[in-house]
Amino acid sequence: MKSWKGFFLWNQTTEMSHTKVWCKTRQVMVLIVSMLLWEVGSESIQYAMLEETESGTFVANLTKDLGLRVGELAARDARVVFKGNRQYLQLDPQTQDLVLNENLDREELCGSTEPCVLSFRVLLKNPLQFYQAELRVIDINDHAPEFPAREMLLKISEIAPPGKIFPLKMAQDLDTGSHSIQSYTVSDNPHFHVLTRNRSDGKKFPELVLDKALDREKQDQLRLKLTAVDGGSPPRSGTTEIQILVLDINDNAPEFAQELYEVQVPENNPIGSLLIIVSARDLDTGPFGEVSYGLSQDEDVNEPFEINTKTGEIRLKSRLDFETFQFYHVDVEALDGGGLTGKCSLVIQVLDVNDNAPEVILSSLNSPIPENLPGIIVAVFSVSDADSGNNQQVMCSIDDNLPFLLRPSMENFYTLETDGALDRESRSEYNITITVTDMGTPRLTTQHTITVQVSDINDNAPSFTQTSYTLFVHENNSPALHIGTISATDSDSGSNAHITYSLLLPQDTQLALASLVSINADNGQLFALRALDYEALQAFTFHVDATDQGSPALSSQVLVRVVVLDDNDNAPFVLYPMQNASAPCTELLPRAAEPGYLVTKVVAVDHDSGQNAWLSFQLLKATEPGLFSVWAHNGEVRTTRLLSERDVPKHRLLLLVKDNGDPMRSASVTLHVLLVDGFSQPYLPLPEVAQDSIEDAENALTLYLVIALASVSSLFLLSVVLFVGVRLCKKFRTASLGGYSVPEGHFPGHLVDVSGAGTLSQSYQYEVCLRGDTGTGEFKLRKAINPHFPSVTSERNTEESPTLRNSFLFI
């Protein structure tokens, strides 16, 4: 077998089909096949097989005939491709031998065409190769000749001269060549013999020749046996009977104006259209001169014509098809009233019109195809058109916007290839429409669409939906709380797009982040593993890795920052005054204090942040409502009015410190305030006897009320009672203030005599914290208006009050 690489002219291959294909790749008509990229056979491999051979019969060893290695046919996915949808041959899946796929009937496949050749191609892949081959179906003598009728009727005048020829209907034999009809014979008789003649198409037909004149008076009819014999071995034959009626004298037989009529008819002529008018003339008169017409047609052809017996008009009675028959041979007979006949021949040539659209036959389709690989053969297909001439020439094209191109390979075969690398992420499927248009008038077009899938290659790393993530979580969260989701996408598909998430925790940090957070490897959900404390940790960062399951695996990282949000989980803490149940803190307030006088300042802190740490102060309860107020923002306790003699000497204030969180948290503090007239004369005794003094005052008040009520009865009595009551009250107060002694180690009273008047100057503010446990008091000078004191007074005060010196701490 010979092969070459190079240019291959379409019309220079001797075994190629008569079809001339014009193919347009990218809308450019190609008349000469471009440089072939594969080796192809320049000569067809020819095989022969008798018709009616059993299916599965061995035809050839393709491996040997093509010069291939053993097993190469299977490895390269060899295929046998015929035109059309029939598959007459196949490769044995075990031996790779070429075997029959079905019984072949030559008459069905080729009709009367001889030789009967079926062209096919062997298609190999990797690399793509075509081998051209032919299978010749050899005729066997499986059909006997058959006449169209069992009996023929001839009417012959008794005056017919010897040597006159009478045409007979010929027999039909579906076989061809030597197996077709070779001769005709007639049974022995004294009047006739048969001549075997050849028609223009090669078929043989009989003619009856008169050897001896007939005499109607002796014999008015004869019966002869006509036999057709083929050339098979052994020969087959068919017979019919000829009945001859001897007619009375009819001197002239009809004669046609032409012995041969020829007409050309387009195949798309409508039924009933007039093809031709034949005319015969008879010189006789009367009934012997009247002519009627008839057609003598091949019964096997079922010729689509009819004739008007009176006028000789031949019309179309069924549709013509150029692709089935290009020529028809019809015998026209003219019969007069005396039984004499005349004959002429009519040859009808069917002209082709463009009534067949091109056909696309897909031989191989490779789908899906991998992305990123250029020059992949996607499909192998052939185009054909059953018409002829220009009607058979075709143009082949695909859409310019697709990344594919057409390459002609051999004869009418084409390959569809990728024009560069494909990107599945841009487009995963292509619907490619192959358009084939013939060059006839009007032009006919066929479109064949193939769908090509693009398979994925792992060429895209996962991509996060954000460049970085900031997640917020409230402190004191429950363990395993879902705090957020890290999401990444992969434009690949299948396992290449399956993403697994993991944490990339920093190694140089002192925080054990692995104990703080975890991530779901499948969906990227982040969880806090334990409760977080804002006061201990406000924020931390780490990276999340997203890796796909492709080969090789691709990954991406993203920064994640977790911010802990403060909750109001800390109540305010009072720093001053400090709370001690056994020794509450007491502040001293001069009775001469002006309104707005600063008694003390409550100091508190809150370990929360933001609005949770915004503190406000409130006076909840006071012994004397309206005397004191607390500034809400700074905690300063101030007087709201002037003090009077009727104000009780000791006041208890309950202060509330609250934050601005939700829920609000608070703390309370109790403050005692003692009213003093300077520091020389206390207004009340020690806290131990304060309750007794209050009770005495209340008793005295009750007494005042009783005396006041009694004074109504008598003004005199009222004056006396008031005088006595006042005297008694003063006496009682003097006795109650002077009759107590101060135990060692306790604060003796409210007087500190540091001046000649026995009290401190009113220009000072004092804060005194009295405690009963240690006997030591705290004394603080807040503000000095006149700091100059006589030293003598100080010394005397010290001498007169040695106990006070041991009980106060001056700061």
PDB file of C-alpha atoms in Angstrom, residues 29-226:
ATOM      1  CA  MET A  29     -14.689  27.830  -0.099  1.00  0.00           C
ATOM      2  CA  VAL A  30     -12.056  25.191  -0.469  1.00  0.00           C
ATOM      3  CA  LEU A  31     -11.738  23.459  -3.867  1.00  0.00           C
ATOM      4  CA  ILE A  32      -8.413  21.754  -3.196  1.00  0.00           C
ATOM      5  CA  VAL A  33      -7.811  19.945   0.058  1.00  0.00           C
ATOM      6  CA  SER A  34      -5.139  21.636   2.145  1.00  0.00           C
ATOM      7  CA  MET A  35      -1.920  20.045   3.314  1.00  0.00           C
ATOM      8  CA  LEU A  36      -2.875  16.803   5.044  1.00  0.00           C
ATOM      9  CA  LEU A  37      -1.599  16.325   8.558  1.00  0.00           C
ATOM     10  CA  TRP A  38      -1.953  12.566   8.438  1.00  0.00           C
ATOM     11  CA  GLU A  39      -0.918   9.767   6.092  1.00  0.00           C
ATOM     12  CA  VAL A  40      -3.641   8.522   3.784  1.00  0.00           C
ATOM     13  CA  GLY A  41      -3.691   5.790   1.158  1.00  0.00           C
ATOM     14  CA  SER A  42      -3.464   6.997  -2.394  1.00  0.00           C
ATOM     15  CA  GLU A  43      -4.755   3.694  -3.699  1.00  0.00           C
ATOM     16  CA  SER A  44      -7.851   1.944  -2.470  1.00  0.00           C
ATOM     17  CA  ILE A  45      -7.596  -1.486  -0.922  1.00  0.00           C
ATOM     18  CA  GLN A  46      -9.984  -3.688  -2.843  1.00  0.00           C
ATOM     19  CA  TYR A  47     -11.888  -6.643  -1.449  1.00  0.00           C
ATOM     20  CA  ALA A  48     -14.463  -8.864  -3.091  1.00  0.00           C
ATOM     21  CA  MET A  49     -17.265 -10.921  -1.612  1.00  0.00           C
ATOM     22  CA  LEU A  50     -20.038 -12.991  -3.131  1.00  0.00           C
ATOM     23  CA  GLU A  51     -23.507 -11.723  -2.473  1.00  0.00           C
ATOM     24  CA  GLU A  52     -25.723 -13.602  -0.039  1.00  0.00           C
ATOM     25  CA  THR A  53     -22.661 -14.645   1.971  1.00  0.00           C
ATOM     26  CA  GLU A  54     -23.515 -15.353   5.591  1.00  0.00           C
ATOM     27  CA  SER A  55     -23.072 -12.541   8.143  1.00  0.00           C
ATOM     28  CA  GLY A  56     -19.869 -12.782  10.166  1.00  0.00           C
ATOM     29  CA  THR A  57     -17.819 -14.222   7.287  1.00  0.00           C
ATOM     30  CA  PHE A  58     -14.154 -13.277   7.300  1.00  0.00           C
ATOM     31  CA  VAL A  59     -13.278 -10.621   4.712  1.00  0.00           C
ATOM     32  CA  ALA A  60      -9.719  -9.517   5.394  1.00  0.00           C
ATOM     33  CA  ASN A  61      -6.929  -9.124   7.933  1.00  0.00           C
ATOM     34  CA  LEU A  62      -6.784  -5.321   8.181  1.00  0.00           C
ATOM     35  CA  THR A  63      -3.789  -5.300  10.492  1.00  0.00           C
ATOM     36  CA  LYS A  64      -1.709  -7.028   7.840  1.00  0.00           C
ATOM     37  CA  ASP A  65      -3.177  -5.180   4.872  1.00  0.00           C
ATOM     38  CA  LEU A  66      -2.585  -1.765   6.455  1.00  0.00           C
ATOM     39  CA  GLY A  67       0.888  -2.664   7.663  1.00  0.00           C
ATOM     40  CA  LEU A  68       0.073  -2.033  11.317  1.00  0.00           C
ATOM     41  CA  ARG A  69       1.313  -3.663  14.485  1.00  0.00           C
ATOM     42  CA  VAL A  70      -0.726  -6.326  16.197  1.00  0.00           C
ATOM     43  CA  GLY A  71      -3.270  -4.681  18.484  1.00  0.00           C
ATOM     44  CA  GLU A  72      -2.799  -1.240  16.944  1.00  0.00           C
ATOM     45  CA  LEU A  73      -6.285  -1.233  15.429  1.00  0.00           C
ATOM     46  CA  ALA A  74      -7.879  -1.622  18.857  1.00  0.00           C
ATOM     47  CA  ALA A  75      -5.479   0.794  20.505  1.00  0.00           C
ATOM     48  CA  ARG A  76      -6.283   3.487  17.965  1.00  0.00           C
ATOM     49  CA  ASP A  77     -10.026   2.886  18.098  1.00  0.00           C
ATOM     50  CA  ALA A  78     -10.322   1.824  14.466  1.00  0.00           C
ATOM     51  CA  ARG A  79     -13.720   2.279  12.820  1.00  0.00           C
ATOM     52  CA  VAL A  80     -15.165   1.260   9.468  1.00  0.00           C
ATOM     53  CA  VAL A  81     -17.204   4.084   7.922  1.00  0.00           C
ATOM     54  CA  PHE A  82     -19.611   3.699   4.981  1.00  0.00           C
ATOM     55  CA  LYS A  83     -21.649   6.391   3.329  1.00  0.00           C
ATOM     56  CA  GLY A  84     -25.149   6.562   4.698  1.00  0.00           C
ATOM     57  CA  ASN A  85     -26.333   4.825   7.805  1.00  0.00           C
ATOM     58  CA  ARG A  86     -25.693   1.214   6.748  1.00  0.00           C
ATOM     59  CA  GLN A  87     -22.785  -0.661   8.247  1.00  0.00           C
ATOM     60  CA  TYR A  88     -22.013  -3.524   5.898  1.00  0.00           C
ATOM     61  CA  LEU A  89     -18.663  -4.465   7.489  1.00  0.00           C
ATOM     62  CA  GLN A  90     -17.350  -4.417  10.997  1.00  0.00           C
ATOM     63  CA  LEU A  91     -14.190  -5.201  12.943  1.00  0.00           C
ATOM     64  CA  ASP A  92     -14.252  -8.341  15.019  1.00  0.00           C
ATOM     65  CA  PRO A  93     -13.795  -7.122  18.625  1.00  0.00           C
ATOM     66  CA  GLN A  94     -11.549 -10.078  19.430  1.00  0.00           C
ATOM     67  CA  THR A  95      -9.350 -10.511  16.371  1.00  0.00           C
ATOM     68  CA  GLN A  96      -9.812  -7.099  14.728  1.00  0.00           C
ATOM     69  CA  ASP A  97     -10.416  -8.907  11.424  1.00  0.00           C
ATOM     70  CA  LEU A  98     -12.761  -7.358   8.889  1.00  0.00           C
ATOM     71  CA  VAL A  99     -15.978  -9.411   8.766  1.00  0.00           C
ATOM     72  CA  LEU A 100     -19.418  -9.113   7.170  1.00  0.00           C
ATOM     73  CA  ASN A 101     -21.956  -7.352   9.340  1.00  0.00           C
ATOM     74  CA  GLU A 102     -25.003  -8.466   7.296  1.00  0.00           C
ATOM     75  CA  ASN A 103     -25.982 -10.502   4.263  1.00  0.00           C
ATOM     76  CA  LEU A 104     -25.377  -8.543   1.083  1.00  0.00           C
ATOM     77  CA  ASP A 105     -27.923  -8.541  -1.733  1.00  0.00           C
ATOM     78  CA  ARG A 106     -26.264  -7.141  -4.801  1.00  0.00           C
ATOM     79  CA  GLU A 107     -29.566  -6.437  -6.546  1.00  0.00           C
ATOM     80  CA  GLU A 108     -30.789  -4.454  -3.571  1.00  0.00           C
ATOM     81  CA  LEU A 109     -27.551  -2.548  -3.175  1.00  0.00           C
ATOM     82  CA  CYS A 110     -26.718  -1.719  -6.784  1.00  0.00           C
ATOM     83  CA  GLY A 111     -29.682  -2.740  -8.939  1.00  0.00           C
ATOM     84  CA  SER A 112     -28.515  -3.188 -12.510  1.00  0.00           C
ATOM     85  CA  THR A 113     -25.276  -1.280 -11.951  1.00  0.00           C
ATOM     86  CA  GLU A 114     -22.198  -3.353 -12.595  1.00  0.00           C
ATOM     87  CA  PRO A 115     -19.726  -3.629 -10.995  1.00  0.00           C
ATOM     88  CA  CYS A 116     -21.356  -3.259  -7.586  1.00  0.00           C
ATOM     89  CA  VAL A 117     -18.719  -1.500  -5.468  1.00  0.00           C
ATOM     90  CA  LEU A 118     -19.219  -0.271  -1.904  1.00  0.00           C
ATOM     91  CA  SER A 119     -16.629   2.308  -0.902  1.00  0.00           C
ATOM     92  CA  PHE A 120     -15.650   2.636   2.733  1.00  0.00           C
ATOM     93  CA  ARG A 121     -12.918   4.090   4.879  1.00  0.00           C
ATOM     94  CA  VAL A 122     -10.983   2.854   7.861  1.00  0.00           C
ATOM     95  CA  LEU A 123     -10.677   5.622  10.447  1.00  0.00           C
ATOM     96  CA  LEU A 124      -7.821   5.532  12.979  1.00  0.00           C
ATOM     97  CA  LYS A 125      -7.177   7.948  15.839  1.00  0.00           C
ATOM     98  CA  ASN A 126      -4.082   9.208  17.653  1.00  0.00           C
ATOM     99  CA  PRO A 127      -3.002  10.323  15.124  1.00  0.00           C
ATOM    100  CA  LEU A 128      -5.984  10.646  12.833  1.00  0.00           C
ATOM    101  CA  GLN A 129      -5.590   8.558   9.648  1.00  0.00           C
ATOM    102  CA  PHE A 130      -7.908   7.517   6.843  1.00  0.00           C
ATOM    103  CA  TYR A 131      -7.508   4.447   4.668  1.00  0.00           C
ATOM    104  CA  GLN A 132      -9.678   4.157   1.579  1.00  0.00           C
ATOM    105  CA  ALA A 133     -11.017   0.753   0.616  1.00  0.00           C
ATOM    106  CA  GLU A 134     -13.647  -0.873  -1.608  1.00  0.00           C
ATOM    107  CA  LEU A 135     -15.777  -3.938  -1.278  1.00  0.00           C
ATOM    108  CA  ARG A 136     -16.987  -5.398  -4.565  1.00  0.00           C
ATOM    109  CA  VAL A 137     -20.130  -7.465  -4.252  1.00  0.00           C
ATOM    110  CA  ILE A 138     -19.946 -10.241  -6.816  1.00  0.00           C
ATOM    111  CA  ASP A 139     -23.163 -11.370  -8.375  1.00  0.00           C
ATOM    112  CA  ILE A 140     -24.337 -14.944  -8.133  1.00  0.00           C
ATOM    113  CA  ASN A 141     -27.013 -16.468 -10.329  1.00  0.00           C
ATOM    114  CA  ASP A 142     -29.770 -16.278  -7.741  1.00  0.00           C
ATOM    115  CA  HIS A 143     -32.542 -14.979 -10.011  1.00  0.00           C
ATOM    116  CA  ALA A 144     -34.214 -16.651 -12.993  1.00  0.00           C
ATOM    117  CA  PRO A 145     -35.535 -14.668 -15.968  1.00  0.00           C
ATOM    118  CA  GLU A 146     -39.176 -13.644 -15.718  1.00  0.00           C
ATOM    119  CA  PHE A 147     -41.581 -12.437 -18.393  1.00  0.00           C
ATOM    120  CA  PRO A 148     -44.045  -9.693 -17.520  1.00  0.00           C
ATOM    121  CA  ALA A 149     -46.968 -11.939 -18.384  1.00  0.00           C
ATOM    122  CA  ARG A 150     -47.604 -15.650 -18.670  1.00  0.00           C
ATOM    123  CA  GLU A 151     -49.107 -15.201 -22.144  1.00  0.00           C
ATOM    124  CA  MET A 152     -48.571 -12.890 -25.090  1.00  0.00           C
ATOM    125  CA  LEU A 153     -51.143 -12.251 -27.779  1.00  0.00           C
ATOM    126  CA  LEU A 154     -50.102 -11.530 -31.371  1.00  0.00           C
ATOM    127  CA  LYS A 155     -52.431 -10.839 -34.250  1.00  0.00           C
ATOM    128  CA  ILE A 156     -50.762 -11.527 -37.602  1.00  0.00           C
ATOM    129  CA  SER A 157     -52.356 -11.133 -40.975  1.00  0.00           C
ATOM    130  CA  GLU A 158     -52.354 -14.123 -43.196  1.00  0.00           C
ATOM    131  CA  ILE A 159     -50.792 -12.085 -45.923  1.00  0.00           C
ATOM    132  CA  ALA A 160     -47.732 -11.174 -43.777  1.00  0.00           C
ATOM    133  CA  PRO A 161     -44.682 -11.968 -45.916  1.00  0.00           C
ATOM    134  CA  PRO A 162     -41.971 -14.322 -44.699  1.00  0.00           C
ATOM    135  CA  GLY A 163     -39.149 -12.462 -42.971  1.00  0.00           C
ATOM    136  CA  LYS A 164     -41.480 -10.011 -41.245  1.00  0.00           C
ATOM    137  CA  ILE A 165     -40.408  -9.294 -37.675  1.00  0.00           C
ATOM    138  CA  PHE A 166     -42.801  -9.045 -34.774  1.00  0.00           C
ATOM    139  CA  PRO A 167     -41.459  -7.468 -31.534  1.00  0.00           C
ATOM    140  CA  LEU A 168     -42.026  -9.385 -28.293  1.00  0.00           C
ATOM    141  CA  LYS A 169     -41.899  -8.299 -24.682  1.00  0.00           C
ATOM    142  CA  MET A 170     -38.585  -9.114 -23.144  1.00  0.00           C
ATOM    143  CA  ALA A 171     -38.017 -10.982 -19.911  1.00  0.00           C
ATOM    144  CA  GLN A 172     -36.349  -9.478 -16.836  1.00  0.00           C
ATOM    145  CA  ASP A 173     -33.429 -10.891 -14.833  1.00  0.00           C
ATOM    146  CA  LEU A 174     -32.220  -9.107 -11.717  1.00  0.00           C
ATOM    147  CA  ASP A 175     -28.776 -10.601 -12.072  1.00  0.00           C
ATOM    148  CA  THR A 176     -26.145  -8.846 -14.124  1.00  0.00           C
ATOM    149  CA  GLY A 177     -23.266  -9.679 -16.365  1.00  0.00           C
ATOM    150  CA  SER A 178     -23.071 -13.266 -17.479  1.00  0.00           C
ATOM    151  CA  HIS A 179     -25.865 -14.158 -15.094  1.00  0.00           C
ATOM    152  CA  SER A 180     -28.311 -11.938 -16.941  1.00  0.00           C
ATOM    153  CA  ILE A 181     -30.415 -13.033 -19.947  1.00  0.00           C
ATOM    154  CA  GLN A 182     -28.235 -14.243 -22.774  1.00  0.00           C
ATOM    155  CA  SER A 183     -30.678 -15.648 -25.341  1.00  0.00           C
ATOM    156  CA  TYR A 184     -34.294 -16.369 -26.260  1.00  0.00           C
ATOM    157  CA  THR A 185     -35.646 -19.570 -27.868  1.00  0.00           C
ATOM    158  CA  VAL A 186     -39.041 -20.585 -29.176  1.00  0.00           C
ATOM    159  CA  SER A 187     -40.609 -23.994 -29.337  1.00  0.00           C
ATOM    160  CA  ASP A 188     -40.273 -25.874 -32.607  1.00  0.00           C
ATOM    161  CA  ASN A 189     -42.794 -24.839 -35.290  1.00  0.00           C
ATOM    162  CA  PRO A 190     -42.802 -24.482 -39.085  1.00  0.00           C
ATOM    163  CA  HIS A 191     -43.620 -20.765 -39.210  1.00  0.00           C
ATOM    164  CA  PHE A 192     -41.458 -18.792 -36.759  1.00  0.00           C
ATOM    165  CA  HIS A 193     -38.067 -18.475 -35.157  1.00  0.00           C
ATOM    166  CA  VAL A 194     -36.755 -15.996 -32.528  1.00  0.00           C
ATOM    167  CA  LEU A 195     -33.956 -13.475 -32.852  1.00  0.00           C
ATOM    168  CA  THR A 196     -32.137 -12.192 -29.726  1.00  0.00           C
ATOM    169  CA  ARG A 197     -31.209  -8.543 -30.051  1.00  0.00           C
ATOM    170  CA  ASN A 198     -29.288  -6.069 -27.828  1.00  0.00           C
ATOM    171  CA  ARG A 199     -30.890  -2.867 -26.622  1.00  0.00           C
ATOM    172  CA  SER A 200     -28.920   0.343 -26.165  1.00  0.00           C
ATOM    173  CA  ASP A 201     -28.672  -0.237 -22.418  1.00  0.00           C
ATOM    174  CA  GLY A 202     -27.215  -3.696 -22.945  1.00  0.00           C
ATOM    175  CA  LYS A 203     -30.354  -5.662 -22.254  1.00  0.00           C
ATOM    176  CA  LYS A 204     -31.454  -8.358 -24.703  1.00  0.00           C
ATOM    177  CA  PHE A 205     -34.936  -8.501 -26.147  1.00  0.00           C
ATOM    178  CA  PRO A 206     -36.638 -11.050 -28.477  1.00  0.00           C
ATOM    179  CA  GLU A 207     -38.127 -10.596 -31.947  1.00  0.00           C
ATOM    180  CA  LEU A 208     -40.359 -13.179 -33.665  1.00  0.00           C
ATOM    181  CA  VAL A 209     -39.483 -13.721 -37.330  1.00  0.00           C
ATOM    182  CA  LEU A 210     -41.984 -15.210 -39.780  1.00  0.00           C
ATOM    183  CA  ASP A 211     -40.349 -17.996 -41.775  1.00  0.00           C
ATOM    184  CA  LYS A 212     -43.359 -19.347 -43.673  1.00  0.00           C
ATOM    185  CA  ALA A 213     -46.583 -17.558 -44.682  1.00  0.00           C
ATOM    186  CA  LEU A 214     -49.666 -18.201 -42.629  1.00  0.00           C
ATOM    187  CA  ASP A 215     -52.964 -19.488 -43.995  1.00  0.00           C
ATOM    188  CA  ARG A 216     -55.927 -18.552 -41.838  1.00  0.00           C
ATOM    189  CA  GLU A 217     -58.115 -21.079 -43.559  1.00  0.00           C
ATOM    190  CA  LYS A 218     -55.784 -23.912 -42.579  1.00  0.00           C
ATOM    191  CA  GLN A 219     -54.881 -22.688 -39.072  1.00  0.00           C
ATOM    192  CA  ASP A 220     -56.411 -19.622 -37.511  1.00  0.00           C
ATOM    193  CA  GLN A 221     -54.187 -19.598 -34.394  1.00  0.00           C
ATOM    194  CA  LEU A 222     -50.905 -20.946 -33.109  1.00  0.00           C
ATOM    195  CA  ARG A 223     -49.412 -21.420 -29.591  1.00  0.00           C
ATOM    196  CA  LEU A 224     -45.680 -21.116 -29.121  1.00  0.00           C
ATOM    197  CA  LYS A 225     -43.475 -21.357 -26.001  1.00  0.00           C
ATOM    198  CA  LEU A 226     -40.927 -18.558 -25.625  1.00  0.00           C
TER     199      LEU A 226
END
